[in-house]
CSV table of C-alpha atoms in Angstrom, one decimal:
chain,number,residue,atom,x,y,z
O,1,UNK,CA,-4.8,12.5,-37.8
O,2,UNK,CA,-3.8,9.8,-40.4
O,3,UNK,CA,-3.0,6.8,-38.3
O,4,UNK,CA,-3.5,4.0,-41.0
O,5,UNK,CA,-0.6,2.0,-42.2
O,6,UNK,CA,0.1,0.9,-45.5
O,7,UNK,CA,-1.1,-2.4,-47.2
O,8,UNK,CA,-2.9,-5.2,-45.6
O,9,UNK,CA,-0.8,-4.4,-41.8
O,10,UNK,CA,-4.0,-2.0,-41.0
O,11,UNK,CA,-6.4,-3.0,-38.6
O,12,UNK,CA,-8.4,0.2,-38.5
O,13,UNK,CA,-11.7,0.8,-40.3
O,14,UNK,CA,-12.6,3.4,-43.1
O,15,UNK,CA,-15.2,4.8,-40.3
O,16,UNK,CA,-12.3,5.2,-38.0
O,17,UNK,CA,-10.2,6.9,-40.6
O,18,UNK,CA,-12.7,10.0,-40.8
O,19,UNK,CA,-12.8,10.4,-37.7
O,20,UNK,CA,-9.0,10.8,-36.7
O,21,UNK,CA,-8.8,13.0,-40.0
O,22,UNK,CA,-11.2,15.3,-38.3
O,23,UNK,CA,-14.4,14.4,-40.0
O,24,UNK,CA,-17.8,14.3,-38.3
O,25,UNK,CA,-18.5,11.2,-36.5
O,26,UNK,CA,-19.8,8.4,-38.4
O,27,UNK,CA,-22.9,6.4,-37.2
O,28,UNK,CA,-20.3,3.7,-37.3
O,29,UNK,CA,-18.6,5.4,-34.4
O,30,UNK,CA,-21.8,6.5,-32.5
O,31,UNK,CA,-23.9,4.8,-30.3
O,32,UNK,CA,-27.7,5.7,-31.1
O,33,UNK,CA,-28.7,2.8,-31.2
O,34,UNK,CA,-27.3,1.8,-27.7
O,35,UNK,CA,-29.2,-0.1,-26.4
O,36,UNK,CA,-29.7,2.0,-22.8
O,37,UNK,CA,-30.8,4.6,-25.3
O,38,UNK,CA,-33.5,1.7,-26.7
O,39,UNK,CA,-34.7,2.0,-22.9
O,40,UNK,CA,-34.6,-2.3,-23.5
O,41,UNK,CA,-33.4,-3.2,-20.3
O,42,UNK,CA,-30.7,-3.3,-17.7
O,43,UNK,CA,-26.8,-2.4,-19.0
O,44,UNK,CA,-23.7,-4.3,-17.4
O,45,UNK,CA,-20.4,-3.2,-18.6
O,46,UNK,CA,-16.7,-4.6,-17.6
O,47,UNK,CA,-14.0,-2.2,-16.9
O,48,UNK,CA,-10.4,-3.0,-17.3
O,49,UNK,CA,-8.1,-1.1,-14.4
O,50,UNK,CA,-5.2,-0.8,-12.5
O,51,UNK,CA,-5.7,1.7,-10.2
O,52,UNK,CA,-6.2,0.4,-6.5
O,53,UNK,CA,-9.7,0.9,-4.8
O,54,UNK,CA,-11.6,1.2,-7.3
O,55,UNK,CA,-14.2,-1.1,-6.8
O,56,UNK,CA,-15.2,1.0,-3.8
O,57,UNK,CA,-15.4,4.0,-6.2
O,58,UNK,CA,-17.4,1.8,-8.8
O,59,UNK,CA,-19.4,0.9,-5.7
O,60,UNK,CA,-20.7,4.6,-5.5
O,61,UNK,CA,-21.8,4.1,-9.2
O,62,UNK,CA,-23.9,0.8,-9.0
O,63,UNK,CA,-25.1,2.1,-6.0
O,64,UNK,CA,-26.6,5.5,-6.7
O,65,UNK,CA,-26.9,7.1,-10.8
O,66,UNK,CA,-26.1,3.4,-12.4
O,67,UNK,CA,-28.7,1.8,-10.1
O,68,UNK,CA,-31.2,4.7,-11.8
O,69,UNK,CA,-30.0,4.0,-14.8
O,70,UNK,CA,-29.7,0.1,-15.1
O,71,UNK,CA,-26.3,0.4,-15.5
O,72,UNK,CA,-24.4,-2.0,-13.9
O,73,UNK,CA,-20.1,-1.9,-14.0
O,74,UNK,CA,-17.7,-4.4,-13.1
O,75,UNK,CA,-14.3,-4.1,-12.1
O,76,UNK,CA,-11.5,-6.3,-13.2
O,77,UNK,CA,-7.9,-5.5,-11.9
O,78,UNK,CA,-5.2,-5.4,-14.5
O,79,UNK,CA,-1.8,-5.0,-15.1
O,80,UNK,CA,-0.6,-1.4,-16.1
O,81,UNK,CA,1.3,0.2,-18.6
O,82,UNK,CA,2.3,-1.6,-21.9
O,83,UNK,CA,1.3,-5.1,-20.7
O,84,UNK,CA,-2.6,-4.0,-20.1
O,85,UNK,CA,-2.1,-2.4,-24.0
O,86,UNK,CA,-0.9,-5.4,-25.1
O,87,UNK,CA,-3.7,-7.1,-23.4
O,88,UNK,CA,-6.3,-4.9,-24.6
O,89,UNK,CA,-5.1,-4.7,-28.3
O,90,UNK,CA,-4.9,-9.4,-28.1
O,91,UNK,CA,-8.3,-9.2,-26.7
O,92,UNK,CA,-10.0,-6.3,-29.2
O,93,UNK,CA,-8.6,-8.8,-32.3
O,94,UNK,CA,-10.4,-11.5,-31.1
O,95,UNK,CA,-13.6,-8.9,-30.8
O,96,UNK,CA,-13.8,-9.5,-27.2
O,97,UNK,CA,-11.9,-6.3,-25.2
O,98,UNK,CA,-14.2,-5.0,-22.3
O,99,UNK,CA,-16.6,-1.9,-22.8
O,100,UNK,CA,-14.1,0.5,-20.5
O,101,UNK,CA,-9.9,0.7,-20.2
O,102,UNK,CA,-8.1,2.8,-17.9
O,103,UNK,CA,-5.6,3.8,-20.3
O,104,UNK,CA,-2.3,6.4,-19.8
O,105,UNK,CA,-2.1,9.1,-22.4
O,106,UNK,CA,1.1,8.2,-24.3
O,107,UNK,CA,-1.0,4.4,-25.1
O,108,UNK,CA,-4.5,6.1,-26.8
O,109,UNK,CA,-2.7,6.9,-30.2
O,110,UNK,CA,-2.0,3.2,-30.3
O,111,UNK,CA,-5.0,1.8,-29.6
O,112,UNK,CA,-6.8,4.5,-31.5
O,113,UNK,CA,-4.4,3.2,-34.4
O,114,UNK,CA,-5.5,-0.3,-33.7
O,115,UNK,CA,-9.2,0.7,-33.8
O,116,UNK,CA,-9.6,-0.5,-30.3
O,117,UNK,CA,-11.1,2.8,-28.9
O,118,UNK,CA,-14.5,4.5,-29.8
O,119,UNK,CA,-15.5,7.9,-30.8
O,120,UNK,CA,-17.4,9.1,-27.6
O,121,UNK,CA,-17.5,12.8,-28.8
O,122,UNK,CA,-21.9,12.6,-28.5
O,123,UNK,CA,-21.9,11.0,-25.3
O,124,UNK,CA,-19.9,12.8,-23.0
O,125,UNK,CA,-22.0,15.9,-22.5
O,126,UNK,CA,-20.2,18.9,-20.6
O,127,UNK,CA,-17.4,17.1,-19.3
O,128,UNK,CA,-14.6,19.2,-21.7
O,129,UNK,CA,-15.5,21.9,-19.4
O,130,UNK,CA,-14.0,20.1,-16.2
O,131,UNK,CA,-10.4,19.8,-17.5
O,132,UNK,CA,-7.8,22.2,-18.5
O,133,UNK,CA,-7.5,22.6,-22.3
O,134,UNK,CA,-4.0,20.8,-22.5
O,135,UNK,CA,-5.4,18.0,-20.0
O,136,UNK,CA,-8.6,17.9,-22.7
O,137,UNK,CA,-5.9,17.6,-25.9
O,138,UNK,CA,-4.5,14.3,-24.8
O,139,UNK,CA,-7.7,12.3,-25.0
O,140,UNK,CA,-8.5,14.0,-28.6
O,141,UNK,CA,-5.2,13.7,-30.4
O,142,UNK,CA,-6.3,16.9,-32.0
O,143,UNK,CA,-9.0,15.9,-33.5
O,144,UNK,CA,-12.6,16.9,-32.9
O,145,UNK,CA,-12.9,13.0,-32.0
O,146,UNK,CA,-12.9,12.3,-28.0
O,147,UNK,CA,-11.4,9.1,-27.1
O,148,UNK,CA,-10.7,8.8,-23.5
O,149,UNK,CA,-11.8,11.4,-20.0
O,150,UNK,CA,-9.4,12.3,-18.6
O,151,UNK,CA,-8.6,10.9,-15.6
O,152,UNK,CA,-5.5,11.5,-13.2
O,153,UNK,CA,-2.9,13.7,-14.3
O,154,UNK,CA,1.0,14.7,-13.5
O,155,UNK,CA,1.9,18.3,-13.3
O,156,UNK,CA,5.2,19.1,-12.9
O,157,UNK,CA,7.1,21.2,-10.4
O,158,UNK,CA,10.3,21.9,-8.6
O,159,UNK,CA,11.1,20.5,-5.1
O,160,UNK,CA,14.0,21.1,-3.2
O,161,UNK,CA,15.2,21.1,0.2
O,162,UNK,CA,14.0,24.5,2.1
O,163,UNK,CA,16.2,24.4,4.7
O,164,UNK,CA,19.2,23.3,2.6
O,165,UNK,CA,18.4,26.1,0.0
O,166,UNK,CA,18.6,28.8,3.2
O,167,UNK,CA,21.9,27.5,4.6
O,168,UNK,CA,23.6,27.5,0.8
O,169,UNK,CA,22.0,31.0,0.3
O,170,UNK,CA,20.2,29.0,-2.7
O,171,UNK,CA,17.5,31.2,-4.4
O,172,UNK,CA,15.1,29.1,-5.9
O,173,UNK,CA,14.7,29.2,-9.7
O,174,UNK,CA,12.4,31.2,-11.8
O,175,UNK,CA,14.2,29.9,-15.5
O,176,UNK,CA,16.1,27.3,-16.2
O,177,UNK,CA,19.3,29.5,-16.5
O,178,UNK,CA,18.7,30.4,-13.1
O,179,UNK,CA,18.5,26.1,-12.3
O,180,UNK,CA,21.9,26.1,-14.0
O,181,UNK,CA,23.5,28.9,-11.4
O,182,UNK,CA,21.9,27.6,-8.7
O,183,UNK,CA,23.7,23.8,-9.2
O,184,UNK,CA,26.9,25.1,-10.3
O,185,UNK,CA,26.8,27.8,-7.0
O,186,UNK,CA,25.9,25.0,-4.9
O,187,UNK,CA,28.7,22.7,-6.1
O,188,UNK,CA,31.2,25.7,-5.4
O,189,UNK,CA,29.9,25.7,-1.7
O,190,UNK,CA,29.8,22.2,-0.8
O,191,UNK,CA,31.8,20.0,-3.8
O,192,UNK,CA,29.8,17.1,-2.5
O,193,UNK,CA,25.9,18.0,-2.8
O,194,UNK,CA,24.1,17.9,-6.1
O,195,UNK,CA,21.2,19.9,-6.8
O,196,UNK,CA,19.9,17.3,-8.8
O,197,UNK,CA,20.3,14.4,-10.8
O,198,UNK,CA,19.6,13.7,-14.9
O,199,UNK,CA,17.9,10.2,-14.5
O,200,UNK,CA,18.2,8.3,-18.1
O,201,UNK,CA,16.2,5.7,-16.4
O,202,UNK,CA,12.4,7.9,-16.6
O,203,UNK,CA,11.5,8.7,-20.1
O,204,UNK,CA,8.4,10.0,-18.6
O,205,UNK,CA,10.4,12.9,-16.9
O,206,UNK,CA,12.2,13.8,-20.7
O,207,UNK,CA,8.6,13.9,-21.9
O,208,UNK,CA,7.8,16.5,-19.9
O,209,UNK,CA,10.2,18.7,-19.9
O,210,UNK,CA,10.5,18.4,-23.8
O,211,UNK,CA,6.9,19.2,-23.6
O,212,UNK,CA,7.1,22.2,-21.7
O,213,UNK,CA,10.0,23.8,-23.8
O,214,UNK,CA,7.3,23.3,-26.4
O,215,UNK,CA,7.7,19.7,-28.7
O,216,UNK,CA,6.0,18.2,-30.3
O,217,UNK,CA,7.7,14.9,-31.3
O,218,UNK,CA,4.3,13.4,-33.6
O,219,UNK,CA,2.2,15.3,-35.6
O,220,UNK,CA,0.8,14.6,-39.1
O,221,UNK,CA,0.7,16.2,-42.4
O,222,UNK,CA,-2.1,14.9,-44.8
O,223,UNK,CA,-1.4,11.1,-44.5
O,224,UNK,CA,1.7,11.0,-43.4
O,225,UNK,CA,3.0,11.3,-39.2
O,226,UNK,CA,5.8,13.1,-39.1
O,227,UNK,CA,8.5,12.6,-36.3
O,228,UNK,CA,9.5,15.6,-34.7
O,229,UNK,CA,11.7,13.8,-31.4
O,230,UNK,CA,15.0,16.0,-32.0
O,231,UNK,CA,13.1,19.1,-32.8
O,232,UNK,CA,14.9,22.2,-31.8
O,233,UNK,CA,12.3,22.3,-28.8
O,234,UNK,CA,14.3,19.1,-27.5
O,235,UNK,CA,17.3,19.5,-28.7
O,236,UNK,CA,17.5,22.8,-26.4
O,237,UNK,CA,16.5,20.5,-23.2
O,238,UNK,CA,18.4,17.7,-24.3
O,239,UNK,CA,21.6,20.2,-24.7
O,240,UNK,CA,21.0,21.5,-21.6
O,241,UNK,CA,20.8,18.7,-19.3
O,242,UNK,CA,23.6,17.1,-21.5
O,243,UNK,CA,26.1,19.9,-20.2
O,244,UNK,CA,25.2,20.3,-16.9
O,245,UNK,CA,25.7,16.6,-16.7
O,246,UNK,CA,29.2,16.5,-19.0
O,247,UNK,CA,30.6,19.8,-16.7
O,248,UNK,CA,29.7,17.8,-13.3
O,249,UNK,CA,27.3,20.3,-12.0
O,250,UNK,CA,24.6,17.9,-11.1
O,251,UNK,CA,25.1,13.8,-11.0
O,252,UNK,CA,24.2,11.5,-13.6
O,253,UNK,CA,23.1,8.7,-11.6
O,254,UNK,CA,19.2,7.2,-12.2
O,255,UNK,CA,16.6,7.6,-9.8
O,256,UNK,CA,14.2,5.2,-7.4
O,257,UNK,CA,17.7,3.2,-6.5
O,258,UNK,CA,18.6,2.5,-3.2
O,259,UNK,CA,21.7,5.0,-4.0
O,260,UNK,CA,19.3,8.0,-5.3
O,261,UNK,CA,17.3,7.5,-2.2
O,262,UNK,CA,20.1,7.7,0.4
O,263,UNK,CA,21.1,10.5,-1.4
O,264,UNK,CA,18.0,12.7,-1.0
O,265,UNK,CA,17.6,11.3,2.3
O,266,UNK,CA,20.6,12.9,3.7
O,267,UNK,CA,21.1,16.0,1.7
O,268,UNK,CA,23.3,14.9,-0.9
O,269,UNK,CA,20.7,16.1,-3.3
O,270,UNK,CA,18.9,18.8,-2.1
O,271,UNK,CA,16.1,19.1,-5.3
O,272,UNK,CA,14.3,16.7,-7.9
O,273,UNK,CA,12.5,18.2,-10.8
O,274,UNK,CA,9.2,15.9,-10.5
O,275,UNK,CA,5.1,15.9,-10.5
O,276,UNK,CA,2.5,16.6,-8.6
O,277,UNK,CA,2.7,12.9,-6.9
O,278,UNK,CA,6.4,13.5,-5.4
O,279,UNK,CA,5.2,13.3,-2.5
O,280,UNK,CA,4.2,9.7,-2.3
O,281,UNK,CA,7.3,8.9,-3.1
O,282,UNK,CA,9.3,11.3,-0.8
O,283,UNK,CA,7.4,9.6,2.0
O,284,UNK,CA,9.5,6.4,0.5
O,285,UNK,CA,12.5,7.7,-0.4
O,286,UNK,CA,13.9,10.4,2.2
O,287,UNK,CA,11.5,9.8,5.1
O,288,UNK,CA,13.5,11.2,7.7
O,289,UNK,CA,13.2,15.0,5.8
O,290,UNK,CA,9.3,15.5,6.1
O,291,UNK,CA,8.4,18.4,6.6
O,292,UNK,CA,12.2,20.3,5.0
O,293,UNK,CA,10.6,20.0,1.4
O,294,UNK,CA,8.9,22.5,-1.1
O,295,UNK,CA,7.0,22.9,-3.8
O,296,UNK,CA,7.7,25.8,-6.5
O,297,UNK,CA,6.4,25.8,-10.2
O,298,UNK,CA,8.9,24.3,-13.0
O,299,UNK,CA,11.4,27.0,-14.2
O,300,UNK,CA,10.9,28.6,-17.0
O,301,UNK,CA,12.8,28.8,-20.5
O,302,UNK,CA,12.3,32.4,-20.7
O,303,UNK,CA,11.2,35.0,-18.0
O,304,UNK,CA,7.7,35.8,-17.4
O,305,UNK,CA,6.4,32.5,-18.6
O,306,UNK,CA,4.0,30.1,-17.7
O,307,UNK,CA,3.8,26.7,-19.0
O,308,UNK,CA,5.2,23.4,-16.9
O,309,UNK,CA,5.2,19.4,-19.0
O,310,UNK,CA,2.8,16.6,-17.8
O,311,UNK,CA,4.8,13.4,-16.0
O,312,UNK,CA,2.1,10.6,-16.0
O,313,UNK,CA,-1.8,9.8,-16.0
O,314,UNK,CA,-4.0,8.1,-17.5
O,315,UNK,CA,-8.1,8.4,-18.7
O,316,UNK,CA,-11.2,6.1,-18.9
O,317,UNK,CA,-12.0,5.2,-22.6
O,318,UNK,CA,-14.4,3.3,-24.7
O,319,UNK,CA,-13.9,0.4,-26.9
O,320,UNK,CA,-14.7,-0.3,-29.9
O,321,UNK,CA,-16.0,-3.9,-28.8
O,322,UNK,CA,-18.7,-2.4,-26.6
O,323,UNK,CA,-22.6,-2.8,-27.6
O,324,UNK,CA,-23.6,0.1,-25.3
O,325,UNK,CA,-20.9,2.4,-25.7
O,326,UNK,CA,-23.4,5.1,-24.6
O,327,UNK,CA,-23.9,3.8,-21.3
O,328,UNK,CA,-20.2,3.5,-21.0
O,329,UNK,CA,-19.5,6.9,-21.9
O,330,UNK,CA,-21.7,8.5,-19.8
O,331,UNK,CA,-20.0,6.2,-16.7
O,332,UNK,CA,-16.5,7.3,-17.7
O,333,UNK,CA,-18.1,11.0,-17.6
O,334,UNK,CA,-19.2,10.6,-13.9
O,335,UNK,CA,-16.7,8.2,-12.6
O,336,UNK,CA,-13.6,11.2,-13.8
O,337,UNK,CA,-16.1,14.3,-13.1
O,338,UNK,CA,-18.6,13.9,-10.6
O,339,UNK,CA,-17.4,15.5,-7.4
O,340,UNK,CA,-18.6,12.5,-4.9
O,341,UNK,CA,-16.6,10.0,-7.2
O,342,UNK,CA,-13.3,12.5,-7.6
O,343,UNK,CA,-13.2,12.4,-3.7
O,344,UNK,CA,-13.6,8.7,-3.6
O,345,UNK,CA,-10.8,8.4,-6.0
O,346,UNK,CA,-8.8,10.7,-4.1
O,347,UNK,CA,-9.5,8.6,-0.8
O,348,UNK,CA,-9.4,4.8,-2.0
O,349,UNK,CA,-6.6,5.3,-5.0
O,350,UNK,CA,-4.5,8.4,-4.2
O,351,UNK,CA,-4.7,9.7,-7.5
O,352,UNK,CA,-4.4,13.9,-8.1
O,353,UNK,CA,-7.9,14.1,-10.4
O,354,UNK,CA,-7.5,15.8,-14.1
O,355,UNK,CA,-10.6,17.8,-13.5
O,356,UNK,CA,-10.4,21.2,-12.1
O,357,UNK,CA,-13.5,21.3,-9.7
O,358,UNK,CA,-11.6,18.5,-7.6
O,359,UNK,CA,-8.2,19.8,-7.1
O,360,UNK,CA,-8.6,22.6,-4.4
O,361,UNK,CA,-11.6,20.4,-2.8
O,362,UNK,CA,-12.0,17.3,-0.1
O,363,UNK,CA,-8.9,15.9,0.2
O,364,UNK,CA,-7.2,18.7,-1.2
O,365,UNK,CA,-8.1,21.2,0.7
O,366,UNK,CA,-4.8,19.9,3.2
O,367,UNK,CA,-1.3,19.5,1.5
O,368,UNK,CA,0.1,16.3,2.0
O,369,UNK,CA,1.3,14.9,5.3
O,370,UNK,CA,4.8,15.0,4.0
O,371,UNK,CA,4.2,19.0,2.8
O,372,UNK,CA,2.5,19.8,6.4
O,373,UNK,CA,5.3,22.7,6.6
O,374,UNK,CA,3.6,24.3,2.8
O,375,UNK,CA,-0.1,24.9,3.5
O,376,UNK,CA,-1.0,26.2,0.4
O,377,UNK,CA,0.3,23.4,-2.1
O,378,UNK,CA,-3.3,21.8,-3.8
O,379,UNK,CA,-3.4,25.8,-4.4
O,380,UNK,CA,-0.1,26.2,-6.0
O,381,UNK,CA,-1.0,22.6,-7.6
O,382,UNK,CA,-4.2,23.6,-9.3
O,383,UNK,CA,-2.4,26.4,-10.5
O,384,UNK,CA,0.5,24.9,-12.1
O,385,UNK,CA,-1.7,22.3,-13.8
O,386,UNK,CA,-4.2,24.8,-15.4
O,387,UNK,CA,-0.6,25.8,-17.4
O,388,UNK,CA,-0.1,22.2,-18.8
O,389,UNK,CA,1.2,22.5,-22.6
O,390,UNK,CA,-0.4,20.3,-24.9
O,391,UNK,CA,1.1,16.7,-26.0
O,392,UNK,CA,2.0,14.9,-29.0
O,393,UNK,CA,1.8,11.3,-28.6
O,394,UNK,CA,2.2,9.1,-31.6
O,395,UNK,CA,1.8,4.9,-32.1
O,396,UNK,CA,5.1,3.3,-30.8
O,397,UNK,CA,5.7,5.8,-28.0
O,398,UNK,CA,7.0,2.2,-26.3
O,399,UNK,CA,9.6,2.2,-28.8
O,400,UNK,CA,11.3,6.0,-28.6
O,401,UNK,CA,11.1,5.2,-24.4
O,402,UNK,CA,13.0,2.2,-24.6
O,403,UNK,CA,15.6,4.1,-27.2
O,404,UNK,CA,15.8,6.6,-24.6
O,405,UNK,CA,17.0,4.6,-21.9
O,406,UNK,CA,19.3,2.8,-23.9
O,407,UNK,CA,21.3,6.0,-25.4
O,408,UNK,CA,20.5,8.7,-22.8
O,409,UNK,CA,21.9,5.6,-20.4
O,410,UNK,CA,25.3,5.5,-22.0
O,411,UNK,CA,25.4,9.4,-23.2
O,412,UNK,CA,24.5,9.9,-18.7
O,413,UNK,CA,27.0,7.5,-17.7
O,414,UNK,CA,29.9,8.6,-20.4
O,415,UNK,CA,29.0,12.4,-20.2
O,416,UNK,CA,28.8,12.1,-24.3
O,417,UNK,CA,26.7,14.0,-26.3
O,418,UNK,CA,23.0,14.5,-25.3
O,419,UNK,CA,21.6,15.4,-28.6
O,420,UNK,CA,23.6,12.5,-30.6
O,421,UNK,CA,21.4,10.2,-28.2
O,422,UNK,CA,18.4,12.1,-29.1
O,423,UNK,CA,19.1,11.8,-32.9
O,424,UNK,CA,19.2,8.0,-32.0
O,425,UNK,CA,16.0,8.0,-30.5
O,426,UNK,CA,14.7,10.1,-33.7
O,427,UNK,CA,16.2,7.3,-36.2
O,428,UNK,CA,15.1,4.2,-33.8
O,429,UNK,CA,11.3,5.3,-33.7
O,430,UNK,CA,11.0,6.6,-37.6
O,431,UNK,CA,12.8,2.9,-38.1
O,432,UNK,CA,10.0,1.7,-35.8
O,433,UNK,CA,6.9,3.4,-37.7
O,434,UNK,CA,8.1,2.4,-41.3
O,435,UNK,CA,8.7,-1.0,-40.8
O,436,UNK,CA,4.9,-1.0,-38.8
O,437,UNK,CA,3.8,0.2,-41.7
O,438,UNK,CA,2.9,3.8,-41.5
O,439,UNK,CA,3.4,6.8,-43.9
O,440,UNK,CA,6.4,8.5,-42.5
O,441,UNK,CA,8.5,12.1,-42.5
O,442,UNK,CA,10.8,13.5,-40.9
């Protein structure tokens, strides 16, 4: 994957550039001579993360296989999302980032591109065999380079009101044609309930369903990325949300307002097209309907399939700044696939693991308290995320997200054309990616 930008704006090494291309792994990019390897003494390594309760989860490590192995880790809290990658990226130029991040999925391309992460691909022993091919994808960025274990992840699904959906005769919906019925039905029975709403105010939720219909918005071609953001893949999703929203058969308000959440609270939306952690946020939002929610798989674009997008996560990586980038490896390795410290993370942050052996086990052998009424949904879970469709992240995902809420916003709140906003988003992030820098096509 050609990642390098033109001229002296390059940060990234020659060593770094084989790799993403596909190459073998370069001693440069290894860590043989570790020095954990050297058996030369006690290992203490700093890890950068956001995710609550993990010290107690570290506490496992230090306290049982890194005690054996004289590795030590340290937790320091963070910031998420693009201030920790700004963060990392201010602190890797000055040759001083910590040995392990706790980065989301959409971020590793940029800080692969900044040479900020390492090549683990010798270190991290079986652990491709714990996660779900398309869950495995995102920390490679199709290369046979590993950058990041996984983590958390975000399957999607389709929640909606069960009781609601009985008393409008609402079937719930296998394809997306079907979705479209069941709104504009449900709007002939009762003018003032939405099924949903399209929320220009989550980019993450576009994502995923773009991903699931099948885009691939980066990808390269020799040296050159190529932007692929109005692909026909999106175009169909962005068309189709665009004219449910332009004939009134869903709203077009955003979601988490105190508006959206009144409105699910008392039935004036009676579905939302989320992920796997919906019901966190349920609990929040519409608290006096616990219990009157379900959980089906996404719909599908055609009959008989069986794919659903990713909405969120994040992985453990390495950094290029690390002297014992084996040692850290083979912690990120246990801390996101050993089964005592998946059920820790479950218990201390809440997260739904990436790794398969975890999601029908410990605390997910219950559904949520909010899903008490669906006994079998970590079992419909685990099987919706085994379906995942790969990803396609490129370097300035930051950049298309923030054209997204700016043109899907107006195109929402105007009921104007969807897939003229997605063309903006196109020309915004190739606009982006030049002036960074990189070889570009379209």
């Amino acid at each position: 994957m050609p990642i390098t930008k033109r001229s002296g704006l390059s940060r990234i090494t020659a060593s770094t550039v084989a790799v993403v291309l596909g190459a073998t792994a370069l001693a440069a990019c290894g860590s043989s001579d570790d020095d954990t390897e050297a058996g030369s003494g006690p290992v203490s390594l700093t890890y950068w993360t956001w995710t609550p309760g993990m010290d107690k989860v570290v506490d496992l490590w230090n306290s049982g296989p890194g005690k054996k192995d004289q590795i030590k880790v340290t937790v320091k809290k963070q910031a998420s999302g693009d201030t920790l990658v700004t963060k990392i990226l201010t602190a890797h130029k000055a040759g001083k980032a910590p040995d392990l991040v706790q980065a989301e999925y959409q971020a590793l391309p940029t800080l692969v591109s900044n040479d900020a992460l390492a090549d683990i691909s010798g270190d991290t022993g079986e652990a491709k065999t714990k996660f779900a091919d398309g869950v495995w994808q995102q920390t490679t960025l199709g290369t046979d380079a590993v950058y990041a274990i996984p983590q958390d992840i975000g399957p999607m699904m389709f929640y909606y009101r069960e009781d609601l959906f009985k008393k409008y005769e609402l079937t719930v919906p296998r394809t997306w044609d079907e979705f479209a019925e069941t709104a504009r039905k449900l709007k002939k029975a009762s003018p003032g309930t939405d099924l949903t709403t399209f929320s220009a105010n989550d980019s993450g939720l576009f994502a995923g369903l773009a991903q699931q219909a099948g885009a691939r918005w980066w990808t390269t071609e020799g040296q050159t990325w190529k932007v692929g953001i109005n692909d026909a893949a999106t175009r169909k999703v962005a068309g189709f949300w665009g004219d449910l929203v332009k004939e009134g058969a869903i709203d077009n308000q955003p979601m988490y307002t105190p508006a959206w959440n009144k409105a699910l609270n008392t039935g004036k939306q009676i579905a939302w097209v989320s992920a796997v952690w919906a019901p966190g946020t349920l609990t929040t939002a519409a608290p006096d309907t616990k219990g009157k929610w379900a959980m089906a798989p996404l719909p599908q674009w055609s009959e008989g399939e069986n794919v659903t997008g990713s909405w969120g996560g994040s992985s453990t990586a390495v950094t290029t700044d690390s002297d014992h980038r084996a040692a850290a490896a083979k912690f990120a390795a246990w801390l996101n696939t050993d089964d005592a410290a998946l059920q820790a993370l479950a218990k201390e942050s809440g997260i739904y693991p990436a790794a398969t052996n975890a999601q029908t086990s410990g605390a997910f052998t219950s559904p949520p308290e909010y899903f008490s009424n669906q006994d079998d949904f970590y079992t419909q879970a685990a099987e919706i995320a085994k379906s995942t469709a790969p990803s396609a992240w490129g370097p300035n995902v930051n950049v298309a997200y923030t054209t997204f809420k700016d043109a899907f916003g107006a195109a929402a709140k105007n009921k104007s054309d969807f897939v003229a906003a997605l063309n903006t988003m196109q020309d915004d992030t190739v606009a982006d990616m030049k002036k960074q820098g990189f070889e570009v096509s379209e």
